Each structure stands twice: as structure tokens, then as C-alpha cells.
Short mmCIF file of N, CA and C and ligand atoms in Angstrom, two decimals:
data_model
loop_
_atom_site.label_atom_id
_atom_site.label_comp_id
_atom_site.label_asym_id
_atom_site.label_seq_id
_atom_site.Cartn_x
_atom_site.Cartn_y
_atom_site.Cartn_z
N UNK A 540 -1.94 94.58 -93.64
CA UNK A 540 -2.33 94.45 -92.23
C UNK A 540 -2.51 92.98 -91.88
N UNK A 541 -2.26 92.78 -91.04
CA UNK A 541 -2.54 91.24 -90.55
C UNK A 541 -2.39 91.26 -88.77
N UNK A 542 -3.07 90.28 -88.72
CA UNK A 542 -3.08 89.64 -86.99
C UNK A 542 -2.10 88.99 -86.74
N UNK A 543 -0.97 89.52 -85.95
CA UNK A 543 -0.07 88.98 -85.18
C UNK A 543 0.25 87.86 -84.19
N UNK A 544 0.96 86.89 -84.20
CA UNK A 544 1.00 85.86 -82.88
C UNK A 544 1.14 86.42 -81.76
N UNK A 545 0.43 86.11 -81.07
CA UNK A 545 0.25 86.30 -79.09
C UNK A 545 1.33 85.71 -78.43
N UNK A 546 2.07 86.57 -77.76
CA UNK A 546 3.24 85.60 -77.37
C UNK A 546 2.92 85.48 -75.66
N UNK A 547 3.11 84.38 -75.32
CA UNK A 547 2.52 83.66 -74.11
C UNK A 547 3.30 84.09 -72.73
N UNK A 548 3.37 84.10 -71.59
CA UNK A 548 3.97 83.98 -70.45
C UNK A 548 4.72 82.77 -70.52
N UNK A 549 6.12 83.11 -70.31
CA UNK A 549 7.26 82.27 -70.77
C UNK A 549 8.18 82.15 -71.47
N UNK A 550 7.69 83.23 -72.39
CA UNK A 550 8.35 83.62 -73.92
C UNK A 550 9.20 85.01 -73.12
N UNK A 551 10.30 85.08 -73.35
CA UNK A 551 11.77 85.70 -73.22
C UNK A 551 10.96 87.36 -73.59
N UNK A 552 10.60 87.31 -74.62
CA UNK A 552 10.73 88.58 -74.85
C UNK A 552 9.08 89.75 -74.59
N UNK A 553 8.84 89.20 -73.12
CA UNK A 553 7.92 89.80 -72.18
C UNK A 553 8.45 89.98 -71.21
N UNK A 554 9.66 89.59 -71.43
CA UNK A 554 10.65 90.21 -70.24
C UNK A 554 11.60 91.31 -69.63
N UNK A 555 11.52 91.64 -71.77
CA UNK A 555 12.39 92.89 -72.09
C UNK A 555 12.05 93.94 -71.75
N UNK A 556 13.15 95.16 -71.91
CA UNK A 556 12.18 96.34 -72.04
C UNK A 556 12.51 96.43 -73.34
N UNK A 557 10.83 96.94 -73.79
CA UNK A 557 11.20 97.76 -75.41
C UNK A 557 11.99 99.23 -74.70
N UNK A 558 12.25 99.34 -76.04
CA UNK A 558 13.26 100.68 -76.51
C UNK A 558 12.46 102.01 -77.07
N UNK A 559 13.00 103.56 -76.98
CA UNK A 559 12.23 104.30 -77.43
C UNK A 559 12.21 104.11 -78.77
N UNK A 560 10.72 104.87 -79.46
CA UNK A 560 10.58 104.87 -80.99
C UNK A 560 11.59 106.21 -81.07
N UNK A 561 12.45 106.06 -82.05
CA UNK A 561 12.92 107.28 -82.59
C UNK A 561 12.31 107.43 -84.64
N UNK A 562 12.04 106.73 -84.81
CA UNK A 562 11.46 106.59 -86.39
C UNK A 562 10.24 106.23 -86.77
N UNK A 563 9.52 107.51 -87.25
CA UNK A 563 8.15 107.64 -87.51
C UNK A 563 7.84 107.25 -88.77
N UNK A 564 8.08 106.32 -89.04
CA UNK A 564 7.94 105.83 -90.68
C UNK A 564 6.76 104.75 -91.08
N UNK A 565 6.85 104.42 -92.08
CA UNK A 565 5.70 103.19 -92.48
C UNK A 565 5.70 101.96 -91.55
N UNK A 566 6.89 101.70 -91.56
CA UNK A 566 7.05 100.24 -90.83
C UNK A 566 6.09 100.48 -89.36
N UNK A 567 6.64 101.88 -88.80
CA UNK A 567 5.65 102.16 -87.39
C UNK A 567 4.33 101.43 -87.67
N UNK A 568 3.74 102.75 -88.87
CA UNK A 568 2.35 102.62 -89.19
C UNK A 568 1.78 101.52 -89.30
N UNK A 569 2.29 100.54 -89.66
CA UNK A 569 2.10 99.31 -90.20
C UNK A 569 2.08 98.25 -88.82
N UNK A 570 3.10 98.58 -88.01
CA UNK A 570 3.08 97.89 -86.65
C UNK A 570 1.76 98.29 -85.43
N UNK A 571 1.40 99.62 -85.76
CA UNK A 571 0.23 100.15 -85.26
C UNK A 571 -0.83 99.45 -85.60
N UNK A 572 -1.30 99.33 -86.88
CA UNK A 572 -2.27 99.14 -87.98
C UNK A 572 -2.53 97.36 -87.31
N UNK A 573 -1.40 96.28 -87.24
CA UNK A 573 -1.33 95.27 -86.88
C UNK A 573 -1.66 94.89 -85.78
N UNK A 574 -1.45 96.04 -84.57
CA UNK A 574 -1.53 95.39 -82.85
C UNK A 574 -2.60 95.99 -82.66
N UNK A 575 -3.27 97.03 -83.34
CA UNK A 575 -5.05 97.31 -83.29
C UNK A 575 -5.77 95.44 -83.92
N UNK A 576 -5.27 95.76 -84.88
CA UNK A 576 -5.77 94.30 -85.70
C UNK A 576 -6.02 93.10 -84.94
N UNK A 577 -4.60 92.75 -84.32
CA UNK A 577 -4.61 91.60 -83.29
C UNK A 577 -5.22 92.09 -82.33
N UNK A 578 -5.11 92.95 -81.42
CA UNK A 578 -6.05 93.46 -80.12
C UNK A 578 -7.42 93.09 -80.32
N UNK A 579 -8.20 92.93 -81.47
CA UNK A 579 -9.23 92.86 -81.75
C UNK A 579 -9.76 91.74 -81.96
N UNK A 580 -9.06 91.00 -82.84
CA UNK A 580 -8.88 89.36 -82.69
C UNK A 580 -9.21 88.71 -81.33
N UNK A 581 -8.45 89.23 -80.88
CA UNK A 581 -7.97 88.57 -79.58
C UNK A 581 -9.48 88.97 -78.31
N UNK A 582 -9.45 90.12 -78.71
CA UNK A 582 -10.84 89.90 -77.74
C UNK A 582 -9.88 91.24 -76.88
N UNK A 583 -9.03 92.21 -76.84
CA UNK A 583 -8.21 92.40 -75.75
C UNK A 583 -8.59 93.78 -75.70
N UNK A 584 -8.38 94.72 -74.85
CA UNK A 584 -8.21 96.21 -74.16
C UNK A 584 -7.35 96.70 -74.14
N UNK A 585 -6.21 96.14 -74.63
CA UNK A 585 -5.02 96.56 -74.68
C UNK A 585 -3.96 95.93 -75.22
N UNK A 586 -2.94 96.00 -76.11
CA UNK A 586 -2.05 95.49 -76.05
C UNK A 586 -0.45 96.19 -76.35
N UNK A 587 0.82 95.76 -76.29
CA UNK A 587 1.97 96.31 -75.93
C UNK A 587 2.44 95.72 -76.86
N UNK A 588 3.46 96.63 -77.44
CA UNK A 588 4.14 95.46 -78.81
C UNK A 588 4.92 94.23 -78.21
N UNK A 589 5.45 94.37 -77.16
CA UNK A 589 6.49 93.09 -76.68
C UNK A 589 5.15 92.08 -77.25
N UNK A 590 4.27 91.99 -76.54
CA UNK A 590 3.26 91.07 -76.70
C UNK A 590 3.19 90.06 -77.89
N UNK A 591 3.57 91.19 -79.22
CA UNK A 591 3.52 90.48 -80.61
C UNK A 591 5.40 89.91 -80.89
N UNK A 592 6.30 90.21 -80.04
CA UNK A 592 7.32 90.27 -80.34
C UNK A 592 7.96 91.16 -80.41
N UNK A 593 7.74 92.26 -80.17
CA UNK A 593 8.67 93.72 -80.84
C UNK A 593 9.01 94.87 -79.59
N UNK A 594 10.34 95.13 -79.78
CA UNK A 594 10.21 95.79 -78.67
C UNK A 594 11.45 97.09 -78.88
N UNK A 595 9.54 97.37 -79.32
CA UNK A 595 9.74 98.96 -79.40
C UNK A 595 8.41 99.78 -78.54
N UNK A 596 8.39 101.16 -77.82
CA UNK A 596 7.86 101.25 -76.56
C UNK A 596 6.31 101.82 -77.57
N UNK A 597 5.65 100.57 -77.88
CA UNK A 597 4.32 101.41 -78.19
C UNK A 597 2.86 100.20 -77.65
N UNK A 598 2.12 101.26 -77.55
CA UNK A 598 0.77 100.66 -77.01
C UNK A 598 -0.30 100.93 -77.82
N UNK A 599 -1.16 99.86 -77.79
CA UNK A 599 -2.46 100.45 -78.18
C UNK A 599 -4.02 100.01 -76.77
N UNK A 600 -4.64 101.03 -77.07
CA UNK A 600 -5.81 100.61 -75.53
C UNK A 600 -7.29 100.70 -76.39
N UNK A 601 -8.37 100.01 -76.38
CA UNK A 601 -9.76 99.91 -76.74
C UNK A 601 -10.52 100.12 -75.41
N UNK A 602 -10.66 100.98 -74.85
CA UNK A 602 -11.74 100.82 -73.65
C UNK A 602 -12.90 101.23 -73.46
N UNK A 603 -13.91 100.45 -73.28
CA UNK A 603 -14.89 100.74 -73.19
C UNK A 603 -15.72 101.83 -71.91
N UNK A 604 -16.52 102.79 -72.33
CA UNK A 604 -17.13 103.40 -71.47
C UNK A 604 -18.55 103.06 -71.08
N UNK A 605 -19.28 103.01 -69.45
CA UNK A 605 -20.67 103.24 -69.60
C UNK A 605 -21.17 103.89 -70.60
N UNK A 606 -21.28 105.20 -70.58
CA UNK A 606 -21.68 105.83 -71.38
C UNK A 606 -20.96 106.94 -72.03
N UNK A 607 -20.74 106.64 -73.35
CA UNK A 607 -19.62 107.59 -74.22
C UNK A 607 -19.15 106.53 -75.06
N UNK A 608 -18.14 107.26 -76.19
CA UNK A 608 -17.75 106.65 -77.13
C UNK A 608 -16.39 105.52 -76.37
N UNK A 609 -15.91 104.28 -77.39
CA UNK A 609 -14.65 103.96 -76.46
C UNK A 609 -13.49 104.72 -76.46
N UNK A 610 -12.52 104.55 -75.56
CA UNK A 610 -11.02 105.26 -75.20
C UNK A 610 -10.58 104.66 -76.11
N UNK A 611 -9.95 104.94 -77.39
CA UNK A 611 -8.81 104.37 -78.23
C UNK A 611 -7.74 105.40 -78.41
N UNK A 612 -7.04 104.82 -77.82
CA UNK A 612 -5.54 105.62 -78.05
C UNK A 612 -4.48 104.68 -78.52
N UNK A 613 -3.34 105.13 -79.29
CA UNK A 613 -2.57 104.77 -79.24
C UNK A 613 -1.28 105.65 -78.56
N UNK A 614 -0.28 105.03 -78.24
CA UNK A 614 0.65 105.64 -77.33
C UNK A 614 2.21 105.10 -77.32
N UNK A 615 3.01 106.06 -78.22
CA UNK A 615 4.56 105.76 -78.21
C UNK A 615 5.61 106.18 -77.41
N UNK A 616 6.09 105.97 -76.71
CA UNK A 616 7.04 106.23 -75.67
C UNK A 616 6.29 106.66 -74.58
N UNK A 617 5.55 106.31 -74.01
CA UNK A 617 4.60 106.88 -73.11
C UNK A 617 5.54 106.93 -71.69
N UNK A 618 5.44 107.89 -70.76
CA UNK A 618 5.29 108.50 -69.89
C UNK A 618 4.50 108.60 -68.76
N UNK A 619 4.56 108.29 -67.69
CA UNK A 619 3.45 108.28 -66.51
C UNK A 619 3.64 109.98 -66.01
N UNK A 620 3.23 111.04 -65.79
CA UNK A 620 4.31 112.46 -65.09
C UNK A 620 3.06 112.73 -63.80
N UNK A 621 2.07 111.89 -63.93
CA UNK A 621 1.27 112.01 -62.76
C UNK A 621 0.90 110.83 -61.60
N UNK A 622 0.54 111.02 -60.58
CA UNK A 622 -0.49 109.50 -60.11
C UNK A 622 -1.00 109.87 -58.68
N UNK A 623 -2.19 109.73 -58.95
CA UNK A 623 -2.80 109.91 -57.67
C UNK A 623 -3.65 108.80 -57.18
N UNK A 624 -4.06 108.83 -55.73
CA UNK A 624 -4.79 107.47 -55.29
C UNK A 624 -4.50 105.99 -55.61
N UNK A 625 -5.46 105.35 -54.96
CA UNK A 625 -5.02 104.21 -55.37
C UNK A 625 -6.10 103.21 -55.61
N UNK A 626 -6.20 101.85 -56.31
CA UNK A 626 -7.57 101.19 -56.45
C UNK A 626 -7.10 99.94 -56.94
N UNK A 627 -8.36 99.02 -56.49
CA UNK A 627 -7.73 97.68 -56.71
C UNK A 627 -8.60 97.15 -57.86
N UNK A 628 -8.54 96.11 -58.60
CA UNK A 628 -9.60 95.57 -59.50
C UNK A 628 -9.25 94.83 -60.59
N UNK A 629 -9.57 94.07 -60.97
CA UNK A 629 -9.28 92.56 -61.35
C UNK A 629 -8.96 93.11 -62.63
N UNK A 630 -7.50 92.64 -63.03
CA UNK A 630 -6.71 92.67 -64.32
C UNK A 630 -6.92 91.19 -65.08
N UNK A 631 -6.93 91.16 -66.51
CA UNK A 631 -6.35 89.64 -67.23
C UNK A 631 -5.17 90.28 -67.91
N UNK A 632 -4.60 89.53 -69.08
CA UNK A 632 -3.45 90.18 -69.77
C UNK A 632 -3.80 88.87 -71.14
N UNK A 633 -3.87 88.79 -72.29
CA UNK A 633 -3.70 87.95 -73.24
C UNK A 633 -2.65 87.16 -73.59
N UNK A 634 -1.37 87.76 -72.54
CA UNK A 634 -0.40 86.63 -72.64
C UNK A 634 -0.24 85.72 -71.44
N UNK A 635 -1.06 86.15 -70.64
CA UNK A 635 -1.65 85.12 -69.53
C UNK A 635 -3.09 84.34 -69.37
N UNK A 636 -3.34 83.85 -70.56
CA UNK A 636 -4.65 83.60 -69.97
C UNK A 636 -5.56 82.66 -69.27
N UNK A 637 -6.54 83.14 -68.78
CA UNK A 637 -7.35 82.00 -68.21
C UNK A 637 -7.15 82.99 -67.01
N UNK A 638 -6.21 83.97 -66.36
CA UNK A 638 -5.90 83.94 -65.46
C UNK A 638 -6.35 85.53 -64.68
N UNK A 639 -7.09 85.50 -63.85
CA UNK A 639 -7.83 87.02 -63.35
C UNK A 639 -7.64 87.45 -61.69
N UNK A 640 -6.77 88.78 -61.44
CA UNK A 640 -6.51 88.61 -59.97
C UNK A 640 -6.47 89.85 -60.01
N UNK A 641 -7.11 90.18 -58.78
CA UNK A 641 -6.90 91.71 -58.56
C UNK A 641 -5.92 92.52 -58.21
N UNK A 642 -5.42 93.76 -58.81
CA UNK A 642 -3.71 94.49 -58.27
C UNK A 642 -4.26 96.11 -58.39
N UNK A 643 -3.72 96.19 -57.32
CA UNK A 643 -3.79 97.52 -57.02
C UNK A 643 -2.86 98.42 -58.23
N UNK A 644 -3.35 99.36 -58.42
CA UNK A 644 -2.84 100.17 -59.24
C UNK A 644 -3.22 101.62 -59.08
N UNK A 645 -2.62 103.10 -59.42
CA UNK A 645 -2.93 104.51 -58.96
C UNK A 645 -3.89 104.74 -59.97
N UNK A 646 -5.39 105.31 -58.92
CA UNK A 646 -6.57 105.53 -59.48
C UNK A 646 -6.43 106.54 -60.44
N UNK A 647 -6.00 107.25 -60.84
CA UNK A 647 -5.83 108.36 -61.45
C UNK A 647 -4.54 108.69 -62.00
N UNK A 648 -3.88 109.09 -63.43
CA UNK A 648 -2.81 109.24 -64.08
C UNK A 648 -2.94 110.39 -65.34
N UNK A 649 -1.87 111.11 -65.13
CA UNK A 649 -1.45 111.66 -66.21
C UNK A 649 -0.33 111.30 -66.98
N UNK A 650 -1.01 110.72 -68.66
CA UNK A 650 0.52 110.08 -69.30
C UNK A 650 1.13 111.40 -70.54
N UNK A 651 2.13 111.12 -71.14
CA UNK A 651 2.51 112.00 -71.86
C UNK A 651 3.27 110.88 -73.08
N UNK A 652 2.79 111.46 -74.20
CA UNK A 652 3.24 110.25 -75.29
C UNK A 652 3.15 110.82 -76.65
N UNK A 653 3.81 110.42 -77.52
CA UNK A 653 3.13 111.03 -78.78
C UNK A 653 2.65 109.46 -79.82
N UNK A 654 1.56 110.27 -80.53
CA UNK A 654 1.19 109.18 -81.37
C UNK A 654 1.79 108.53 -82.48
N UNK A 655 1.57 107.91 -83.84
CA UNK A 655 1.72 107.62 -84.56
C UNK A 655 2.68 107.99 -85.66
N UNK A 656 2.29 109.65 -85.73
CA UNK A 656 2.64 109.94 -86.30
C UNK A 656 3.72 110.80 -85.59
N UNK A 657 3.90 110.81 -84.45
CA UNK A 657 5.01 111.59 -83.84
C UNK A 657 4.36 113.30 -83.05
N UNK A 658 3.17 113.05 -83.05
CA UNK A 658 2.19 114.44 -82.47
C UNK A 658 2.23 114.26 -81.10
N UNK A 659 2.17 114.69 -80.29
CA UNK A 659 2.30 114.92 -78.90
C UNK A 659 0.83 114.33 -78.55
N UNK A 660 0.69 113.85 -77.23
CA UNK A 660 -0.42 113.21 -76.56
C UNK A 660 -0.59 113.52 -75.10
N UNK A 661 -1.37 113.71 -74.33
CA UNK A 661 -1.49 114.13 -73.21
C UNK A 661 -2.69 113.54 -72.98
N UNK A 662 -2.75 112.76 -71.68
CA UNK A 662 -4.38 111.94 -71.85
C UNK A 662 -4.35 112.08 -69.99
N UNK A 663 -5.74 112.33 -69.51
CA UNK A 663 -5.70 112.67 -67.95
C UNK A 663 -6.74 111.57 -67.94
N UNK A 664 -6.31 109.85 -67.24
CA UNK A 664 -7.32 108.91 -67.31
C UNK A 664 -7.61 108.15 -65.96
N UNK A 665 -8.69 107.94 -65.98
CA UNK A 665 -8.90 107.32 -64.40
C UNK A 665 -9.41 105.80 -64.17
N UNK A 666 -10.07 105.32 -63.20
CA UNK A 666 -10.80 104.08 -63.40
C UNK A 666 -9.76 102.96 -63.97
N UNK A 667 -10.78 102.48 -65.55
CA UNK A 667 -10.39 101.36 -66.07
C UNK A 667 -9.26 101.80 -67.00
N UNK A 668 -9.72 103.14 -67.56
CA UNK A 668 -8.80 103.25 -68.58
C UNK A 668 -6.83 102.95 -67.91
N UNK A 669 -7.16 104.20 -66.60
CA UNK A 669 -5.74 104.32 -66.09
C UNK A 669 -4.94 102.64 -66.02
N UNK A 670 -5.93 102.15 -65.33
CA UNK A 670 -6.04 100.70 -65.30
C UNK A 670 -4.87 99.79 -66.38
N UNK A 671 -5.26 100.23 -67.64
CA UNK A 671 -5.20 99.31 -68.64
C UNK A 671 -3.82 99.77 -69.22
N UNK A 672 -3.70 101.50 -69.36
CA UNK A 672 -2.76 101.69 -69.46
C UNK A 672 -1.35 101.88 -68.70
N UNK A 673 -1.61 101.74 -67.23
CA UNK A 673 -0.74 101.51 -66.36
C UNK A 673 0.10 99.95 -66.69
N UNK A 674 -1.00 98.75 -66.81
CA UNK A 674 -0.96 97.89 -67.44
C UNK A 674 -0.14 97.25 -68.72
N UNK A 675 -0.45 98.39 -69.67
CA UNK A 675 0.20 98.04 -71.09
C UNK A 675 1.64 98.94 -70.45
N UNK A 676 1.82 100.05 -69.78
CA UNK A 676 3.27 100.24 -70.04
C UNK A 676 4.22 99.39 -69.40
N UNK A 677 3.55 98.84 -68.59
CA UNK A 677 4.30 97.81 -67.33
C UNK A 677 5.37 96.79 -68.60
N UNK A 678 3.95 96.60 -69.07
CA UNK A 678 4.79 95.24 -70.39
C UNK A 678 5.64 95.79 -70.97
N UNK A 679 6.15 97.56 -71.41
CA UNK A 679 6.86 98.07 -72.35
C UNK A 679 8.31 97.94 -71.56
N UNK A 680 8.27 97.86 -69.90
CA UNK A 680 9.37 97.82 -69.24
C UNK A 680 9.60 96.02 -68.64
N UNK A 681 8.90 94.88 -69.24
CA UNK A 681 9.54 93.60 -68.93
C UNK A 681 8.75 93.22 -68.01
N UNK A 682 7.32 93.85 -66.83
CA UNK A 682 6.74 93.74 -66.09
C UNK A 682 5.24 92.99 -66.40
N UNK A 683 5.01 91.55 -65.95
CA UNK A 683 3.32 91.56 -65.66
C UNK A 683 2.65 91.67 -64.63
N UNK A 684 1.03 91.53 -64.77
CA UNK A 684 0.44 92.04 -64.14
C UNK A 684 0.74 90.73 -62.53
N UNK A 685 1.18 89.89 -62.98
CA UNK A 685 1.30 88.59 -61.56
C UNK A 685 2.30 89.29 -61.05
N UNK A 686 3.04 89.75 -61.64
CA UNK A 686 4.48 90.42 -60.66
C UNK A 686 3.87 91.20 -59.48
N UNK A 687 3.08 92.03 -59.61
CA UNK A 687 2.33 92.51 -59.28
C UNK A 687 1.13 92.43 -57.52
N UNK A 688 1.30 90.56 -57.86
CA UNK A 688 0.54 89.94 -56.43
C UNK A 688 1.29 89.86 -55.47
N UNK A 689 0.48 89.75 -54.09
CA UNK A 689 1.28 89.23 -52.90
C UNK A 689 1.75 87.67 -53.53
N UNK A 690 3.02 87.50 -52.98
CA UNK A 690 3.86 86.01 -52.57
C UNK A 690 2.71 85.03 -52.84
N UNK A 691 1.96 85.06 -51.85
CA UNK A 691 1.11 83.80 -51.43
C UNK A 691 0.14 83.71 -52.68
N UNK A 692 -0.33 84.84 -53.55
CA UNK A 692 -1.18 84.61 -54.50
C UNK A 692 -0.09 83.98 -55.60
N UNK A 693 1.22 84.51 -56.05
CA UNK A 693 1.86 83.80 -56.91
C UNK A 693 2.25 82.13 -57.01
N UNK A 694 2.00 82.25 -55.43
CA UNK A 694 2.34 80.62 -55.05
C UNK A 694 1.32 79.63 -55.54
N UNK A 695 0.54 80.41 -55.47
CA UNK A 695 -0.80 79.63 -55.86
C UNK A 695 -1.51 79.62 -57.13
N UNK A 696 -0.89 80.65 -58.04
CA UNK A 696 -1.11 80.53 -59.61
C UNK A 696 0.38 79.78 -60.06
N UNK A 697 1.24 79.78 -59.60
CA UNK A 697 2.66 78.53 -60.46
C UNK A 697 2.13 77.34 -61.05
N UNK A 698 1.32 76.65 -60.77
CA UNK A 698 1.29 75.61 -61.28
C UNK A 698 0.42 76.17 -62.62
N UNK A 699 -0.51 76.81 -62.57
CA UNK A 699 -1.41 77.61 -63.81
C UNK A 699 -0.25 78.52 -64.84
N UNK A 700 0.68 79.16 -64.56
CA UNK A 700 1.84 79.70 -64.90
C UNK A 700 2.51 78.83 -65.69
N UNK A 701 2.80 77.82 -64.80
CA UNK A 701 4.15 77.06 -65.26
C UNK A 701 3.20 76.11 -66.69
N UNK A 702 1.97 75.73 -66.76
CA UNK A 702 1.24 75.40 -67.49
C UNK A 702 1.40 76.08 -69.40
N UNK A 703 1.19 77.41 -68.67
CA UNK A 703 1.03 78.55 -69.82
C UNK A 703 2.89 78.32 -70.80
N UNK A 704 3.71 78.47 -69.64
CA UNK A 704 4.89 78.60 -70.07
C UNK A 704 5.54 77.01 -71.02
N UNK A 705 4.54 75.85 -70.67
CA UNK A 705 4.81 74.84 -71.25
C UNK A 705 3.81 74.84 -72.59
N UNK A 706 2.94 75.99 -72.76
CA UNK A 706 2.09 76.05 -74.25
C UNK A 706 0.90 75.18 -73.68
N UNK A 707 0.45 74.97 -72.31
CA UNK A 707 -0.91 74.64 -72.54
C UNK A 707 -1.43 75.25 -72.02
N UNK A 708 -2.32 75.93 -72.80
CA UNK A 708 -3.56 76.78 -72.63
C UNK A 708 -4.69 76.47 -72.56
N UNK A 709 -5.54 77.63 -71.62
CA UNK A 709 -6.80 76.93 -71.08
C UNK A 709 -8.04 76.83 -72.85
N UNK A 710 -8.95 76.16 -72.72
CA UNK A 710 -8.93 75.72 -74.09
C UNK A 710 -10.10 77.03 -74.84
N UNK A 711 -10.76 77.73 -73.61
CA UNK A 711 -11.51 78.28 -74.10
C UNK A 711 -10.62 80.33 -74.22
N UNK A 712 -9.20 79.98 -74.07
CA UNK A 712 -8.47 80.83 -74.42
C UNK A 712 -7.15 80.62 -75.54
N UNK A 713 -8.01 79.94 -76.56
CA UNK A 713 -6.82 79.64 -77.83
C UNK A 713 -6.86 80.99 -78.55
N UNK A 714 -6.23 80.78 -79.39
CA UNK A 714 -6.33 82.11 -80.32
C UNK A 714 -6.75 81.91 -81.31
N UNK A 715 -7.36 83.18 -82.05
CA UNK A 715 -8.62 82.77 -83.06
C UNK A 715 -8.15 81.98 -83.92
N UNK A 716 -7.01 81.99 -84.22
CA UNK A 716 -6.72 80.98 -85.55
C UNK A 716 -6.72 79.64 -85.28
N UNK A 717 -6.77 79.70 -84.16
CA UNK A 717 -6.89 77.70 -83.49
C UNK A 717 -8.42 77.70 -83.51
N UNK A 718 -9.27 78.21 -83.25
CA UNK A 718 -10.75 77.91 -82.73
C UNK A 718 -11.71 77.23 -83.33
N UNK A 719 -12.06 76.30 -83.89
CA UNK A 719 -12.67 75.26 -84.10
C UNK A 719 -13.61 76.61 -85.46
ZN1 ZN B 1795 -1.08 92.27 -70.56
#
């Protein structure tokens, strides 16, 4: 198991779409086992394999509840087959950071996915969770969360963007292996 590199806004292959998993084997397990690992590192709620480089369609989500245990799922080929309402509320992403803007997204979702091991998944999530995972699949199809803003807000994060895409990062968002 090990912690994976964070690949930044700018990097080509957050652009892609991953591909379906068709092979439930070790290597999966092992790619699972890793983007929990790094997610955790990193401080994150979510992350998408493009993120580490790989693009194959899987997610993993840590979310925290008021009260209850956290949402951890993982999720391969995931599926949206529901969406209702709508709600706005401030996203980050770990391959953007420093950077926090609010995007509307459907309050309520039903996804369909199977796990790890290839078992079927059905998860009915609302709030933050829907949130996060609306979020992580966006990345599985080449999408971030800035795509996302009105014009005038993108106009006004480019220079913070174009920053990220040249490797400088804000300092109190390095990654753990840089951190003093
Ligand atoms: Zn993200």
C-alpha cells in the first residue's frame, strides 16, 4: 500500500475520461487500498483515480456525518439513475487547491455501482454526501468542479488556476510529503 502523487489542475490526465473496470483482480484491490491511503494523507472526502493518474472509473468518498458513523464507500463504474432538487454549497477538489466556490449540484441522488470486489451497490445520498459524489464522478468523465462556475467567477480564479497549472501551490496546500 502506499500514498499516491496528487496530480494537479493542468495535468492532461484530469481531463480524460476513465474507462469501465471490467477486471476484478488484485491490481484493483491494491489501487483501492492506495486512493483510500492517499485520500487520507491528503486530508480529502473524496477522491477519483484520474486524480492519482489512472483512468479507470473508480471512486472512493470519506464523509463525515453530524451524527452517525462516516459514509465510506467505494464505487466502480458508478452510475447516477436518479436526481432530484437542487443545492448550492461550497466544493474544494485536492487537485485544485487553495481554491473554494460554491456550485450547484442535485440535492438528492440515486447511484448504482458495484464495489471492489465486483458486488452490486446501490446508495440513496443527499446533502454532502450526494455532493461529493456527484463531484468524484464528474472527475471519472474529464470534468472539474470550476467547470462548473458562472464565466465571470472563472475569470476571476485564471490567474489562481493558471498558477496551479505552472506547479505553484498555495503553501499551506503542499502535500504531505513536502511539509516541513
Ligand atoms: Zn476533486
Amino acid at each position: 500500500m502506499s500514498v499516491r502523487r496528487v496530480r494537479y489542475y493542468g495535468d492532461p490526465v484530469l481531463r480524460q475520461r476513465a474507462q469501465l473496470v471490467r477486471e476484478f483482480d488484485a491490481s484493483l484491490l491494491a489501487l483501492v487500498e492506495d486512493m483510500r491511503e492517499t485520500m487520507k494523507a491528503y486530508n480529502g472526502v473524496g477522491l477519483a483515480a484520474n486524480q492519482i493518474g489512472v483512468l479507470q472509473r473508480v471512486l472512493v468518498v470519506d464523509v463525515p456525518q453530524q451524527d452517525g458513523p462516516r459514509h465510506q464507500h467505494v464505487l466502480i463504474n458508478p452510475a447516477i439513475e436518479k436526481r432530484s432538487g437542487t443545492s448550492r454549497g461550497e466544493e474544494g477538489c485536492l487537485s485544485i487547491p487553495g481554491i473554494y466556490e460554491d456550485v450547484s449540484r442535485a440535492e438528492k441522488i440515486k447511484v448504482r455501482a458495484v464495489d471492489e470486489k465486483g458486488a452490486p451497490v446501490e446508495i440513496e445520498a443527499e446533502d454532502y454526501l450526494a455532493r461529493a459524489i456527484q463531484h468524484e464522478i464528474d472527475h471519472l468523465d474529464g470534468v472539474l468542479f470550476v467547470d462548473r462556475l458562472s464565466a465571470l467567477r472563472r475569470q476571476f480564479l485564471r490567474r489562481d488556476l493558471e498558477a496551479i497549472s505552472r506547479g505553484e501551490l498555495p503553501e499551506d496546500h503542499l502535500p504531505p510529503a513536502a511539509r516541513p
